[in-house]
C-alpha positions as semicolon CSV with decimal commas, in nm:
position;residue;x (nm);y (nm);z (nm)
1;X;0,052;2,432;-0,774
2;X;-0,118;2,267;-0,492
3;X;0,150;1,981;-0,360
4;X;-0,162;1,720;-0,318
5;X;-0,484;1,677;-0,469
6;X;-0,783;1,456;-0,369
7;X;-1,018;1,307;-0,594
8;X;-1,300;1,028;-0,576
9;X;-1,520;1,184;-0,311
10;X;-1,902;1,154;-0,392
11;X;-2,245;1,041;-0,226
12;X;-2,248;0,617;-0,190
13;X;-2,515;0,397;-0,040
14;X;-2,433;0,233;0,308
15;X;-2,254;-0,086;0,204
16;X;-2,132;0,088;-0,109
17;X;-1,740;0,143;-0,171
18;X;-1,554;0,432;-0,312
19;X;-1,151;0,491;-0,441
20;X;-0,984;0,819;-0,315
21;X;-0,708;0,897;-0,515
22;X;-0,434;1,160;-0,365
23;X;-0,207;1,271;-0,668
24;X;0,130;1,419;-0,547
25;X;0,343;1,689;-0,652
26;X;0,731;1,764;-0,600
27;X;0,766;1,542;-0,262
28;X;0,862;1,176;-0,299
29;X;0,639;0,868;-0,228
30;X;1,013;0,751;-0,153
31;X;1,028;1,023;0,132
32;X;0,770;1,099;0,276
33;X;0,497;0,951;0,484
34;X;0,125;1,015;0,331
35;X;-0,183;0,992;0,541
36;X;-0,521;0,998;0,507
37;X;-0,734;1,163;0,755
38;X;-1,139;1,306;0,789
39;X;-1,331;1,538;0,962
40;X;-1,696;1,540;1,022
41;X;-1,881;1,834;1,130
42;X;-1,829;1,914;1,478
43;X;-1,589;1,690;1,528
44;X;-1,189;1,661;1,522
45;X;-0,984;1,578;1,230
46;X;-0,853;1,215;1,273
47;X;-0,663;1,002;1,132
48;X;-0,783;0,677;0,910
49;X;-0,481;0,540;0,718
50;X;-0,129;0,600;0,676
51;X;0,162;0,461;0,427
52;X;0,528;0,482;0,541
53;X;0,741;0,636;0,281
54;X;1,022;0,357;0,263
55;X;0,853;0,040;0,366
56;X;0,526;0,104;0,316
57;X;0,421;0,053;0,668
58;X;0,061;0,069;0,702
59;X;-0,144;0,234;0,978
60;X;-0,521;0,166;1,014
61;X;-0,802;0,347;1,232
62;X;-0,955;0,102;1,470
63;X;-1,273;0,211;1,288
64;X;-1,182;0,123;0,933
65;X;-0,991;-0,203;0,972
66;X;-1,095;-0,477;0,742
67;X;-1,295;-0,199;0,531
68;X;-1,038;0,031;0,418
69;X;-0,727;-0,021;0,231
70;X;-0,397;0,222;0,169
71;X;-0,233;0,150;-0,172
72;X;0,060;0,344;-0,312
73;X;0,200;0,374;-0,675
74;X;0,532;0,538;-0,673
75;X;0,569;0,555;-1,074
76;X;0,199;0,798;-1,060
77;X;0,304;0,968;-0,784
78;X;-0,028;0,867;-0,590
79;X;-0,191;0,732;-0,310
80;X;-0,481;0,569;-0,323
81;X;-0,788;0,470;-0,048
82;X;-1,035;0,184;-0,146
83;X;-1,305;0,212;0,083
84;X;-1,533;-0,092;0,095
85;X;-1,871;-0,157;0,311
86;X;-1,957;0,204;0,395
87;X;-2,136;0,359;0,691
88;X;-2,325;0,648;0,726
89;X;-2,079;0,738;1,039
90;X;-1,777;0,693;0,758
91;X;-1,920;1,040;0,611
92;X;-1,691;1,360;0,638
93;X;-1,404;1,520;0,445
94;X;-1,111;1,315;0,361
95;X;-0,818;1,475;0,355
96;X;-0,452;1,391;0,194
97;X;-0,145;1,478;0,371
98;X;0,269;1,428;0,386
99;X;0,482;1,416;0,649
100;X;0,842;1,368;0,714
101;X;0,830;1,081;0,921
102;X;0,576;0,790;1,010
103;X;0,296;0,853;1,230
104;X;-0,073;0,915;1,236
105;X;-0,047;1,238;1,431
106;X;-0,256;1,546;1,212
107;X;-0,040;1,820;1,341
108;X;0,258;1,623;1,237
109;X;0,169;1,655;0,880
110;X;0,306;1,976;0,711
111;X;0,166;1,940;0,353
112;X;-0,247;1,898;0,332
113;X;-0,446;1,859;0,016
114;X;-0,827;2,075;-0,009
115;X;-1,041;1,789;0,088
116;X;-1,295;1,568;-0,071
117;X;-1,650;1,499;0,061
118;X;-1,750;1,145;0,086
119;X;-2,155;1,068;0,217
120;X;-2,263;0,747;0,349
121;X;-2,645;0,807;0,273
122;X;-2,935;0,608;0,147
């Protein structure tokens, strides 16, 4: 059983908005840290939002501030992304992830969903 799973990936219009949901198994929201991060072809995975476990300290990408929000519902078991006013440069594959502690570092995430494609495209 994969530990997270993305969903809510598809093609928008620029301007348009989408909701990625991350469902997560056998780690607590309580716990651990979840991230969001992307990766467009040719180009580095980075990161674009992260939710503390405790708190729910929020981390945003310079890039998506003011576009993007990071939600959490600890009952479900799921993170959430609500994208809003979409770019064509917002297009890659969003990824899920969990980590131990707070940060927005990839390679300090040990737990990684498969992926969702979102496209900006008119």
């Amino acid at each position: 059983q994969e530990l997270l799973v993305e969903s809510g990936g598809g093609l928008v219009p620029p301007g348009g908005s989408l909701r990625l949901s991350c469902a997560v198994s056998k780690l607590s929201l309580d716990h651990f840290a979840i991230g969001w991060f992307r990766q467009a072809p040719g180009k580095e995975r980075e990161a674009v939002s992260c939710i503390s476990g405790s708190s729910g300290t929020t981390y945003y990408a310079d890039s998506v501030k003011g576009r993007f929000t990071i939600s959490k519902d600890n009952a479900k078991n799921a993170v959430y992304l609500q994208m809003t006013s979409l770019k064509p440069e917002d297009t890659a594959v969003y990824y899920c992830a969990a980590a131990v502690t707070f940060n927005w570092v990839p390679e300090e995430y040990d737990y990684w969903g498969q992926g969702t494609q979102v496209t900006v495209a008119s």
